[in-house]
Amino acid sequence: VDILDVIRTTCGPTEDKFGNGYIKIFTISIEQYQKVQSTLKVQGFDYYLVRPIDKRPLKVVIKDLPLDHDTDVIKNCLKKHGFVIGKVTRLTQFRTRQPLPFFLVEVGKSEISTKPEEIFKLKNLNHLSITVDPYRGRKKTIQCFKCNRFNHTAELCSMTPRCLKCGQSHTTIECEIKQRIEKPICINCNQVGHVAAYRGCAEFPKLTTAHKNRNNNFDSNKYLVNSNISYAQKANGTSANTLDSEQQMATPAHRPANNVNNQSAAFASTCIESNVNNTPIPAISGNNDLSVLMTALKELRKLMKEAPQLIAALLAMKYANNTADKLQLLMNACASSDFLDDP
């Protein structure tokens, strides 16, 4: 292959693999990674990058801040703590796109800055108590907004742009066609009636069985949020009615392109499925009240170790209006617990 001959001549030996119509190029060092990237660019080849693991930012979710909290304020406050901050993004509900009081933060690595992992020790931000959790992305297929292929983002894409609407070599947002197309032609499968972003497309990567089982459950970061609380109310300790919401998140999936990576290890994920049999629930009555209650509390304690979200749900019950709302909080916490989700 001509491109591999060029790379071997200019950059030295690399490990190369072919699959799904693409060449994956694995480098042995950061220097070679950068040299291969430069060579591909100069030669005019289409490619996208996979960021080296040691260069990837730590992604965390900051909770317990007001819905209208300014993302720039969050970024500046974290910088004052010595962190290298990339992006701060307010998350949205997956289906309705409504904003949520969860903030996705990318913490960079630097020899002279605070270690990214130290952010988990942070308990206050801008005079407010916060919770910092690891980011757990939804197992959904990532699609590039630039070329509309899969398994990478536009930020790392050097492929030729492809428009969803007209199929020409420009991004969709730059297209002169602004109105909705009644009978679009998919640029991936060439079928009439849908665009390349349609998940039912024959070329759209399908989730594995493990991912499907996980996505039938609630998100692990589902949380009780307050949709109408302001920054002033939060600072003053004012409470209001709450509702549970689902946040949007996403993770990589299928089909690599000309892929430059300095990591040759393969990554695998596992999904543990548990079948819960219907067992009789003892009634609490008469003289056995205490013993049954103690048994139930022991089981609850075991469960809370596996599913810490239950603790937050039990505390949130204090603000629920009625028994039905309390039960809903508990069911949501059970459904969204980490043991139902792969890490």
mmCIF file of C-alpha atoms in Angstrom:
data_model
loop_
_atom_site.group_PDB
_atom_site.id
_atom_site.type_symbol
_atom_site.label_atom_id
_atom_site.label_comp_id
_atom_site.label_asym_id
_atom_site.label_seq_id
_atom_site.Cartn_x
_atom_site.Cartn_y
_atom_site.Cartn_z
ATOM 1 C CA VAL A 1 0.000 0.000 0.000
ATOM 2 C CA ASP A 2 1.503 3.330 -1.091
ATOM 3 C CA ILE A 3 0.614 5.224 2.074
ATOM 4 C CA LEU A 4 2.302 2.607 4.274
ATOM 5 C CA ASP A 5 5.453 2.776 2.145
ATOM 6 C CA VAL A 6 5.515 6.551 2.569
ATOM 7 C CA ILE A 7 4.999 6.307 6.336
ATOM 8 C CA ARG A 8 7.652 3.621 6.763
ATOM 9 C CA THR A 9 10.144 5.710 4.788
ATOM 10 C CA THR A 10 9.491 9.001 6.593
ATOM 11 C CA CYS A 11 8.417 7.868 10.064
ATOM 12 C CA GLY A 12 9.980 4.452 10.619
ATOM 13 C CA PRO A 13 8.271 1.076 11.208
ATOM 14 C CA THR A 14 4.702 1.004 12.528
ATOM 15 C CA GLU A 15 2.201 -1.741 13.287
ATOM 16 C CA ASP A 16 -0.530 -1.639 10.655
ATOM 17 C CA LYS A 17 -3.842 -3.476 10.509
ATOM 18 C CA PHE A 18 -6.637 -3.552 7.956
ATOM 19 C CA GLY A 19 -10.292 -3.972 8.857
ATOM 20 C CA ASN A 20 -13.736 -2.768 7.809
ATOM 21 C CA GLY A 21 -12.269 -1.013 4.793
ATOM 22 C CA TYR A 22 -9.785 1.092 6.758
ATOM 23 C CA ILE A 23 -6.118 0.978 7.706
ATOM 24 C CA LYS A 24 -5.241 1.344 11.383
ATOM 25 C CA ILE A 25 -1.744 2.609 12.085
ATOM 26 C CA PHE A 26 -0.275 2.004 15.553
ATOM 27 C CA THR A 27 2.796 4.032 16.485
ATOM 28 C CA ILE A 28 5.374 3.289 19.161
ATOM 29 C CA SER A 29 5.854 6.782 20.589
ATOM 30 C CA ILE A 30 4.252 10.199 20.826
ATOM 31 C CA GLU A 31 6.942 11.578 18.521
ATOM 32 C CA GLN A 32 6.158 9.003 15.838
ATOM 33 C CA TYR A 33 2.432 9.588 16.346
ATOM 34 C CA GLN A 34 2.910 13.287 15.589
ATOM 35 C CA LYS A 35 5.207 12.545 12.638
ATOM 36 C CA VAL A 36 2.704 10.140 11.056
ATOM 37 C CA GLN A 37 -0.051 12.709 11.518
ATOM 38 C CA SER A 38 2.054 15.360 9.772
ATOM 39 C CA THR A 39 2.919 12.973 6.913
ATOM 40 C CA LEU A 40 -0.715 12.049 6.306
ATOM 41 C CA LYS A 41 -1.644 15.718 6.245
ATOM 42 C CA VAL A 42 1.111 16.662 3.791
ATOM 43 C CA GLN A 43 0.288 13.729 1.503
ATOM 44 C CA GLY A 44 -3.397 14.694 1.488
ATOM 45 C CA PHE A 45 -4.775 11.404 2.819
ATOM 46 C CA ASP A 46 -8.096 11.167 4.630
ATOM 47 C CA TYR A 47 -7.624 10.094 8.240
ATOM 48 C CA TYR A 48 -8.786 10.623 11.783
ATOM 49 C CA LEU A 49 -6.880 10.388 15.025
ATOM 50 C CA VAL A 50 -7.336 8.468 18.214
ATOM 51 C CA ARG A 51 -5.913 10.560 21.020
ATOM 52 C CA PRO A 52 -3.151 8.759 22.976
ATOM 53 C CA ILE A 53 -4.349 7.567 26.367
ATOM 54 C CA ASP A 54 -1.873 9.710 28.291
ATOM 55 C CA LYS A 55 -3.120 12.782 26.402
ATOM 56 C CA ARG A 56 -6.809 12.193 27.007
ATOM 57 C CA PRO A 57 -8.440 14.484 29.578
ATOM 58 C CA LEU A 58 -10.114 13.163 32.679
ATOM 59 C CA LYS A 59 -13.871 13.618 32.333
ATOM 60 C CA VAL A 60 -15.951 14.250 35.439
ATOM 61 C CA VAL A 61 -19.484 15.379 36.197
ATOM 62 C CA ILE A 62 -20.047 18.123 38.770
ATOM 63 C CA LYS A 63 -23.436 17.950 40.479
ATOM 64 C CA ASP A 64 -25.428 20.011 42.992
ATOM 65 C CA LEU A 65 -24.890 23.348 41.248
ATOM 66 C CA PRO A 66 -27.864 25.484 40.136
ATOM 67 C CA LEU A 67 -29.273 24.939 36.672
ATOM 68 C CA ASP A 68 -28.321 28.471 35.549
ATOM 69 C CA HIS A 69 -24.752 28.374 36.853
ATOM 70 C CA ASP A 70 -22.354 29.946 34.350
ATOM 71 C CA THR A 71 -19.951 27.436 32.793
ATOM 72 C CA ASP A 72 -17.243 30.105 32.506
ATOM 73 C CA VAL A 73 -17.490 30.723 36.242
ATOM 74 C CA ILE A 74 -17.044 26.995 36.872
ATOM 75 C CA LYS A 75 -13.998 26.907 34.600
ATOM 76 C CA ASN A 76 -12.375 29.927 36.271
ATOM 77 C CA CYS A 77 -13.025 28.575 39.770
ATOM 78 C CA LEU A 78 -11.437 25.241 38.888
ATOM 79 C CA LYS A 79 -8.430 26.998 37.350
ATOM 80 C CA LYS A 80 -7.922 28.836 40.642
ATOM 81 C CA HIS A 81 -7.593 25.414 42.269
ATOM 82 C CA GLY A 82 -4.716 24.667 39.888
ATOM 83 C CA PHE A 83 -6.522 22.434 37.404
ATOM 84 C CA VAL A 84 -6.006 22.560 33.644
ATOM 85 C CA ILE A 85 -9.561 22.830 32.331
ATOM 86 C CA GLY A 86 -10.548 22.152 28.738
ATOM 87 C CA LYS A 87 -14.286 22.270 28.204
ATOM 88 C CA VAL A 88 -17.120 22.764 30.681
ATOM 89 C CA THR A 89 -20.471 21.744 29.245
ATOM 90 C CA ARG A 90 -23.945 21.729 30.751
ATOM 91 C CA LEU A 91 -25.503 18.328 30.118
ATOM 92 C CA THR A 92 -28.967 17.927 28.662
ATOM 93 C CA GLN A 93 -31.741 15.409 29.020
ATOM 94 C CA PHE A 94 -31.254 12.743 26.356
ATOM 95 C CA ARG A 95 -34.726 12.773 24.801
ATOM 96 C CA THR A 96 -36.064 16.281 25.461
ATOM 97 C CA ARG A 97 -32.728 18.164 25.262
ATOM 98 C CA GLN A 98 -33.738 20.115 28.353
ATOM 99 C CA PRO A 99 -30.728 21.459 30.301
ATOM 100 C CA LEU A 100 -29.731 19.690 33.509
ATOM 101 C CA PRO A 101 -27.771 20.965 36.533
ATOM 102 C CA PHE A 102 -24.936 18.557 35.693
ATOM 103 C CA PHE A 103 -21.723 19.921 34.248
ATOM 104 C CA LEU A 104 -19.306 17.801 32.230
ATOM 105 C CA VAL A 105 -15.748 18.958 32.871
ATOM 106 C CA GLU A 106 -12.615 17.912 30.982
ATOM 107 C CA VAL A 107 -9.547 18.098 33.218
ATOM 108 C CA GLY A 108 -6.229 18.124 31.365
ATOM 109 C CA LYS A 109 -2.864 16.790 32.468
ATOM 110 C CA SER A 110 0.201 18.930 33.052
ATOM 111 C CA GLU A 111 3.429 18.528 34.992
ATOM 112 C CA ILE A 112 3.002 21.907 36.679
ATOM 113 C CA SER A 113 -0.725 21.712 37.449
ATOM 114 C CA THR A 114 -2.781 19.950 40.083
ATOM 115 C CA LYS A 115 -3.227 16.256 39.292
ATOM 116 C CA PRO A 116 -6.587 15.691 37.548
ATOM 117 C CA GLU A 117 -7.600 13.008 40.075
ATOM 118 C CA GLU A 118 -7.498 15.605 42.850
ATOM 119 C CA ILE A 119 -10.763 17.052 41.526
ATOM 120 C CA PHE A 120 -12.650 14.181 43.183
ATOM 121 C CA LYS A 121 -11.567 15.593 46.562
ATOM 122 C CA LEU A 122 -13.192 18.933 45.779
ATOM 123 C CA LYS A 123 -16.231 19.482 48.011
ATOM 124 C CA ASN A 124 -16.971 23.163 47.399
ATOM 125 C CA LEU A 125 -17.005 25.370 44.336
ATOM 126 C CA ASN A 126 -17.897 29.052 44.242
ATOM 127 C CA HIS A 127 -19.070 28.820 47.885
ATOM 128 C CA LEU A 128 -21.447 25.926 47.124
ATOM 129 C CA SER A 129 -21.222 22.279 48.147
ATOM 130 C CA ILE A 130 -20.743 19.998 45.150
ATOM 131 C CA THR A 131 -20.426 16.335 44.243
ATOM 132 C CA VAL A 132 -17.834 15.242 41.682
ATOM 133 C CA ASP A 133 -18.466 11.896 39.975
ATOM 134 C CA PRO A 134 -16.631 10.055 37.194
ATOM 135 C CA TYR A 135 -18.160 10.561 33.766
ATOM 136 C CA ARG A 136 -19.893 7.453 32.506
ATOM 137 C CA GLY A 137 -20.859 7.932 28.903
ATOM 138 C CA ARG A 138 -23.871 6.349 27.309
ATOM 139 C CA LYS A 139 -22.914 3.431 25.118
ATOM 140 C CA LYS A 140 -24.059 5.055 21.914
ATOM 141 C CA THR A 141 -22.442 5.219 18.505
ATOM 142 C CA ILE A 142 -20.411 8.382 17.948
ATOM 143 C CA GLN A 143 -20.856 10.029 14.561
ATOM 144 C CA CYS A 144 -18.569 12.760 13.270
ATOM 145 C CA PHE A 145 -20.360 16.019 12.429
ATOM 146 C CA LYS A 146 -17.755 16.742 9.747
ATOM 147 C CA CYS A 147 -17.587 13.599 7.585
ATOM 148 C CA ASN A 148 -20.614 11.785 9.062
ATOM 149 C CA ARG A 149 -18.652 8.569 9.512
ATOM 150 C CA PHE A 150 -18.391 6.784 12.822
ATOM 151 C CA ASN A 151 -16.203 6.176 15.852
ATOM 152 C CA HIS A 152 -14.629 9.616 16.044
ATOM 153 C CA THR A 153 -15.481 13.276 16.537
ATOM 154 C CA ALA A 154 -15.015 16.286 14.291
ATOM 155 C CA GLU A 155 -12.287 17.590 16.604
ATOM 156 C CA LEU A 156 -9.932 14.765 15.557
ATOM 157 C CA CYS A 157 -11.193 14.348 11.988
ATOM 158 C CA SER A 158 -9.146 15.132 8.881
ATOM 159 C CA MET A 159 -11.467 13.331 6.497
ATOM 160 C CA THR A 160 -13.124 15.068 3.544
ATOM 161 C CA PRO A 161 -16.344 16.731 4.786
ATOM 162 C CA ARG A 162 -19.653 15.230 3.636
ATOM 163 C CA CYS A 163 -22.987 17.008 3.888
ATOM 164 C CA LEU A 164 -25.952 15.061 5.274
ATOM 165 C CA LYS A 165 -28.371 16.942 3.022
ATOM 166 C CA CYS A 166 -26.738 17.168 -0.403
ATOM 167 C CA GLY A 167 -23.740 14.845 -0.088
ATOM 168 C CA GLN A 168 -21.272 17.493 -1.292
ATOM 169 C CA SER A 169 -17.832 18.167 0.201
ATOM 170 C CA HIS A 170 -18.821 20.597 2.915
ATOM 171 C CA THR A 171 -20.197 20.262 6.423
ATOM 172 C CA THR A 172 -23.950 20.066 6.906
ATOM 173 C CA ILE A 173 -24.056 23.385 8.752
ATOM 174 C CA GLU A 174 -22.451 25.093 5.720
ATOM 175 C CA CYS A 175 -25.016 23.697 3.285
ATOM 176 C CA GLU A 176 -27.138 26.193 1.335
ATOM 177 C CA ILE A 177 -30.171 23.947 1.810
ATOM 178 C CA LYS A 178 -31.722 25.178 5.036
ATOM 179 C CA GLN A 179 -35.197 23.677 4.767
ATOM 180 C CA ARG A 180 -36.151 20.100 5.583
ATOM 181 C CA ILE A 181 -35.696 17.627 2.704
ATOM 182 C CA GLU A 182 -38.748 15.418 2.189
ATOM 183 C CA LYS A 183 -36.915 12.500 0.544
ATOM 184 C CA PRO A 184 -33.238 12.677 1.519
ATOM 185 C CA ILE A 185 -30.639 10.260 0.164
ATOM 186 C CA CYS A 186 -28.364 8.652 2.740
ATOM 187 C CA ILE A 187 -24.694 9.348 1.978
ATOM 188 C CA ASN A 188 -23.667 6.088 3.678
ATOM 189 C CA CYS A 189 -26.078 3.497 2.229
ATOM 190 C CA ASN A 190 -27.460 5.483 -0.760
ATOM 191 C CA GLN A 191 -31.041 4.615 0.191
ATOM 192 C CA VAL A 192 -33.845 7.162 -0.197
ATOM 193 C CA GLY A 193 -35.879 8.254 2.796
ATOM 194 C CA HIS A 194 -33.382 8.923 5.565
ATOM 195 C CA VAL A 195 -30.128 10.728 6.319
ATOM 196 C CA ALA A 196 -26.866 9.155 7.482
ATOM 197 C CA ALA A 197 -27.626 10.051 11.100
ATOM 198 C CA TYR A 198 -30.679 7.744 11.092
ATOM 199 C CA ARG A 199 -30.030 4.910 13.553
ATOM 200 C CA GLY A 200 -32.093 2.525 11.465
ATOM 201 C CA CYS A 201 -29.718 2.902 8.514
ATOM 202 C CA ALA A 202 -28.154 -0.358 7.318
ATOM 203 C CA GLU A 203 -24.690 1.236 7.604
ATOM 204 C CA PHE A 204 -25.253 2.649 11.089
ATOM 205 C CA PRO A 205 -23.159 0.576 13.546
ATOM 206 C CA LYS A 206 -25.298 -1.709 15.671
ATOM 207 C CA LEU A 207 -24.743 -2.043 19.393
ATOM 208 C CA THR A 208 -23.607 -5.366 20.768
ATOM 209 C CA THR A 209 -25.976 -7.437 22.889
ATOM 210 C CA ALA A 210 -24.156 -6.313 26.024
ATOM 211 C CA HIS A 211 -24.669 -2.647 25.151
ATOM 212 C CA LYS A 212 -28.324 -3.208 24.307
ATOM 213 C CA ASN A 213 -28.945 -4.841 27.673
ATOM 214 C CA ARG A 214 -27.296 -1.951 29.453
ATOM 215 C CA ASN A 215 -29.172 0.724 27.546
ATOM 216 C CA ASN A 216 -32.512 -0.842 28.440
ATOM 217 C CA ASN A 217 -31.798 0.363 31.967
ATOM 218 C CA PHE A 218 -31.795 3.915 33.253
ATOM 219 C CA ASP A 219 -28.569 5.922 33.106
ATOM 220 C CA SER A 220 -26.275 5.547 36.099
ATOM 221 C CA ASN A 221 -26.235 9.330 36.460
ATOM 222 C CA LYS A 222 -30.006 9.778 36.584
ATOM 223 C CA TYR A 223 -30.547 12.177 39.440
ATOM 224 C CA LEU A 224 -33.114 14.249 41.273
ATOM 225 C CA VAL A 225 -32.887 17.785 39.901
ATOM 226 C CA ASN A 226 -34.649 21.070 40.480
ATOM 227 C CA SER A 227 -35.830 22.584 37.208
ATOM 228 C CA ASN A 228 -36.759 26.032 38.494
ATOM 229 C CA ILE A 229 -34.139 26.832 41.113
ATOM 230 C CA SER A 230 -31.891 29.820 40.514
ATOM 231 C CA TYR A 231 -28.344 30.491 41.617
ATOM 232 C CA ALA A 232 -29.574 32.850 44.345
ATOM 233 C CA GLN A 233 -32.018 30.254 45.669
ATOM 234 C CA LYS A 234 -29.306 27.617 45.787
ATOM 235 C CA ALA A 235 -26.873 29.947 47.549
ATOM 236 C CA ASN A 236 -29.523 30.839 50.125
ATOM 237 C CA GLY A 237 -30.523 27.230 50.679
ATOM 238 C CA THR A 238 -33.985 27.686 49.156
ATOM 239 C CA SER A 239 -35.630 24.474 47.958
ATOM 240 C CA ALA A 240 -38.307 23.796 45.387
ATOM 241 C CA ASN A 241 -40.132 20.900 43.787
ATOM 242 C CA THR A 242 -37.870 18.409 42.050
ATOM 243 C CA LEU A 243 -38.077 16.045 39.119
ATOM 244 C CA ASP A 244 -35.946 13.199 37.870
ATOM 245 C CA SER A 245 -34.163 13.581 34.577
ATOM 246 C CA GLU A 246 -31.949 11.638 32.244
ATOM 247 C CA GLN A 247 -28.739 13.073 31.021
ATOM 248 C CA GLN A 248 -27.251 12.819 27.708
ATOM 249 C CA MET A 249 -24.109 11.283 27.276
ATOM 250 C CA ALA A 250 -22.274 9.371 24.586
ATOM 251 C CA THR A 251 -19.336 6.930 23.963
ATOM 252 C CA PRO A 252 -17.326 5.554 20.880
ATOM 253 C CA ALA A 253 -18.567 2.652 18.804
ATOM 254 C CA HIS A 254 -17.898 0.951 15.455
ATOM 255 C CA ARG A 255 -15.867 1.257 12.239
ATOM 256 C CA PRO A 256 -12.426 2.891 12.489
ATOM 257 C CA ALA A 257 -10.866 4.954 9.699
ATOM 258 C CA ASN A 258 -7.166 5.559 8.966
ATOM 259 C CA ASN A 259 -6.449 5.473 12.642
ATOM 260 C CA VAL A 260 -3.293 6.811 14.308
ATOM 261 C CA ASN A 261 -2.756 5.582 17.851
ATOM 262 C CA ASN A 262 0.250 4.941 20.058
ATOM 263 C CA GLN A 263 -1.559 2.225 21.980
ATOM 264 C CA SER A 264 -1.584 -1.295 20.538
ATOM 265 C CA ALA A 265 -3.633 -2.835 23.323
ATOM 266 C CA ALA A 266 -7.192 -3.879 22.631
ATOM 267 C CA PHE A 267 -9.972 -2.686 24.869
ATOM 268 C CA ALA A 268 -12.877 -4.885 25.922
ATOM 269 C CA SER A 269 -15.952 -4.333 28.026
ATOM 270 C CA THR A 270 -18.060 -6.839 29.885
ATOM 271 C CA CYS A 271 -21.661 -6.840 30.924
ATOM 272 C CA ILE A 272 -22.890 -8.853 33.896
ATOM 273 C CA GLU A 273 -26.518 -9.809 33.688
ATOM 274 C CA SER A 274 -28.293 -10.968 36.774
ATOM 275 C CA ASN A 275 -31.633 -12.723 36.919
ATOM 276 C CA VAL A 276 -33.680 -11.907 39.972
ATOM 277 C CA ASN A 277 -36.222 -14.581 40.824
ATOM 278 C CA ASN A 278 -39.533 -13.645 42.339
ATOM 279 C CA THR A 279 -39.244 -14.519 46.026
ATOM 280 C CA PRO A 280 -41.918 -14.168 48.706
ATOM 281 C CA ILE A 281 -41.689 -10.967 50.763
ATOM 282 C CA PRO A 282 -42.448 -11.522 54.467
ATOM 283 C CA ALA A 283 -45.101 -9.334 55.994
ATOM 284 C CA ILE A 284 -44.233 -7.235 59.036
ATOM 285 C CA SER A 285 -46.783 -7.900 61.707
ATOM 286 C CA GLY A 286 -47.147 -9.146 65.269
ATOM 287 C CA ASN A 287 -44.169 -10.243 67.343
ATOM 288 C CA ASN A 288 -41.802 -10.745 64.427
ATOM 289 C CA ASP A 289 -41.771 -7.030 63.485
ATOM 290 C CA LEU A 290 -38.314 -6.348 64.901
ATOM 291 C CA SER A 291 -36.585 -9.441 63.526
ATOM 292 C CA VAL A 292 -38.042 -8.953 60.054
ATOM 293 C CA LEU A 293 -37.109 -5.264 60.120
ATOM 294 C CA MET A 294 -33.534 -6.054 61.161
ATOM 295 C CA THR A 295 -33.221 -8.606 58.362
ATOM 296 C CA ALA A 296 -34.549 -6.077 55.873
ATOM 297 C CA LEU A 297 -32.111 -3.419 57.102
ATOM 298 C CA LYS A 298 -29.180 -5.818 56.728
ATOM 299 C CA GLU A 299 -30.162 -6.544 53.140
ATOM 300 C CA LEU A 300 -30.611 -2.822 52.477
ATOM 301 C CA ARG A 301 -27.153 -2.134 53.860
ATOM 302 C CA LYS A 302 -25.637 -4.729 51.518
ATOM 303 C CA LEU A 303 -27.537 -3.234 48.608
ATOM 304 C CA MET A 304 -26.385 0.312 49.357
ATOM 305 C CA LYS A 305 -22.759 -0.815 49.190
ATOM 306 C CA GLU A 306 -23.407 -2.033 45.656
ATOM 307 C CA ALA A 307 -25.645 0.893 44.713
ATOM 308 C CA PRO A 308 -24.670 4.171 46.464
ATOM 309 C CA GLN A 309 -27.413 5.977 44.502
ATOM 310 C CA LEU A 310 -29.905 4.497 46.960
ATOM 311 C CA ILE A 311 -28.494 6.702 49.716
ATOM 312 C CA ALA A 312 -29.098 9.849 47.669
ATOM 313 C CA ALA A 313 -32.612 8.652 46.872
ATOM 314 C CA LEU A 314 -33.416 8.000 50.534
ATOM 315 C CA LEU A 315 -32.174 11.464 51.479
ATOM 316 C CA ALA A 316 -34.152 13.033 48.636
ATOM 317 C CA MET A 317 -37.350 11.456 49.975
ATOM 318 C CA LYS A 318 -37.378 14.180 52.593
ATOM 319 C CA TYR A 319 -38.463 16.640 49.912
ATOM 320 C CA ALA A 320 -40.997 14.372 48.182
ATOM 321 C CA ASN A 321 -44.628 15.444 48.369
ATOM 322 C CA ASN A 322 -46.234 12.033 48.823
ATOM 323 C CA THR A 323 -45.619 8.308 49.100
ATOM 324 C CA ALA A 324 -45.899 7.770 45.353
ATOM 325 C CA ASP A 325 -43.111 10.295 44.723
ATOM 326 C CA LYS A 326 -40.928 8.608 47.340
ATOM 327 C CA LEU A 327 -41.422 5.208 45.751
ATOM 328 C CA GLN A 328 -40.634 6.694 42.344
ATOM 329 C CA LEU A 329 -37.343 8.076 43.685
ATOM 330 C CA LEU A 330 -36.431 4.667 45.065
ATOM 331 C CA MET A 331 -37.322 2.848 41.841
ATOM 332 C CA ASN A 332 -35.330 5.331 39.756
ATOM 333 C CA ALA A 333 -32.298 4.870 41.990
ATOM 334 C CA CYS A 334 -32.566 1.082 41.757
ATOM 335 C CA ALA A 335 -32.868 1.191 37.987
ATOM 336 C CA SER A 336 -29.959 3.611 37.573
ATOM 337 C CA SER A 337 -27.502 1.936 39.926
ATOM 338 C CA ASP A 338 -23.938 1.259 38.827
ATOM 339 C CA PHE A 339 -24.267 -2.494 39.094
ATOM 340 C CA LEU A 340 -26.713 -2.312 36.188
ATOM 341 C CA ASP A 341 -24.167 -0.387 34.108
ATOM 342 C CA ASP A 342 -20.761 -1.369 32.836
ATOM 343 C CA PRO A 343 -18.013 0.986 33.953
#
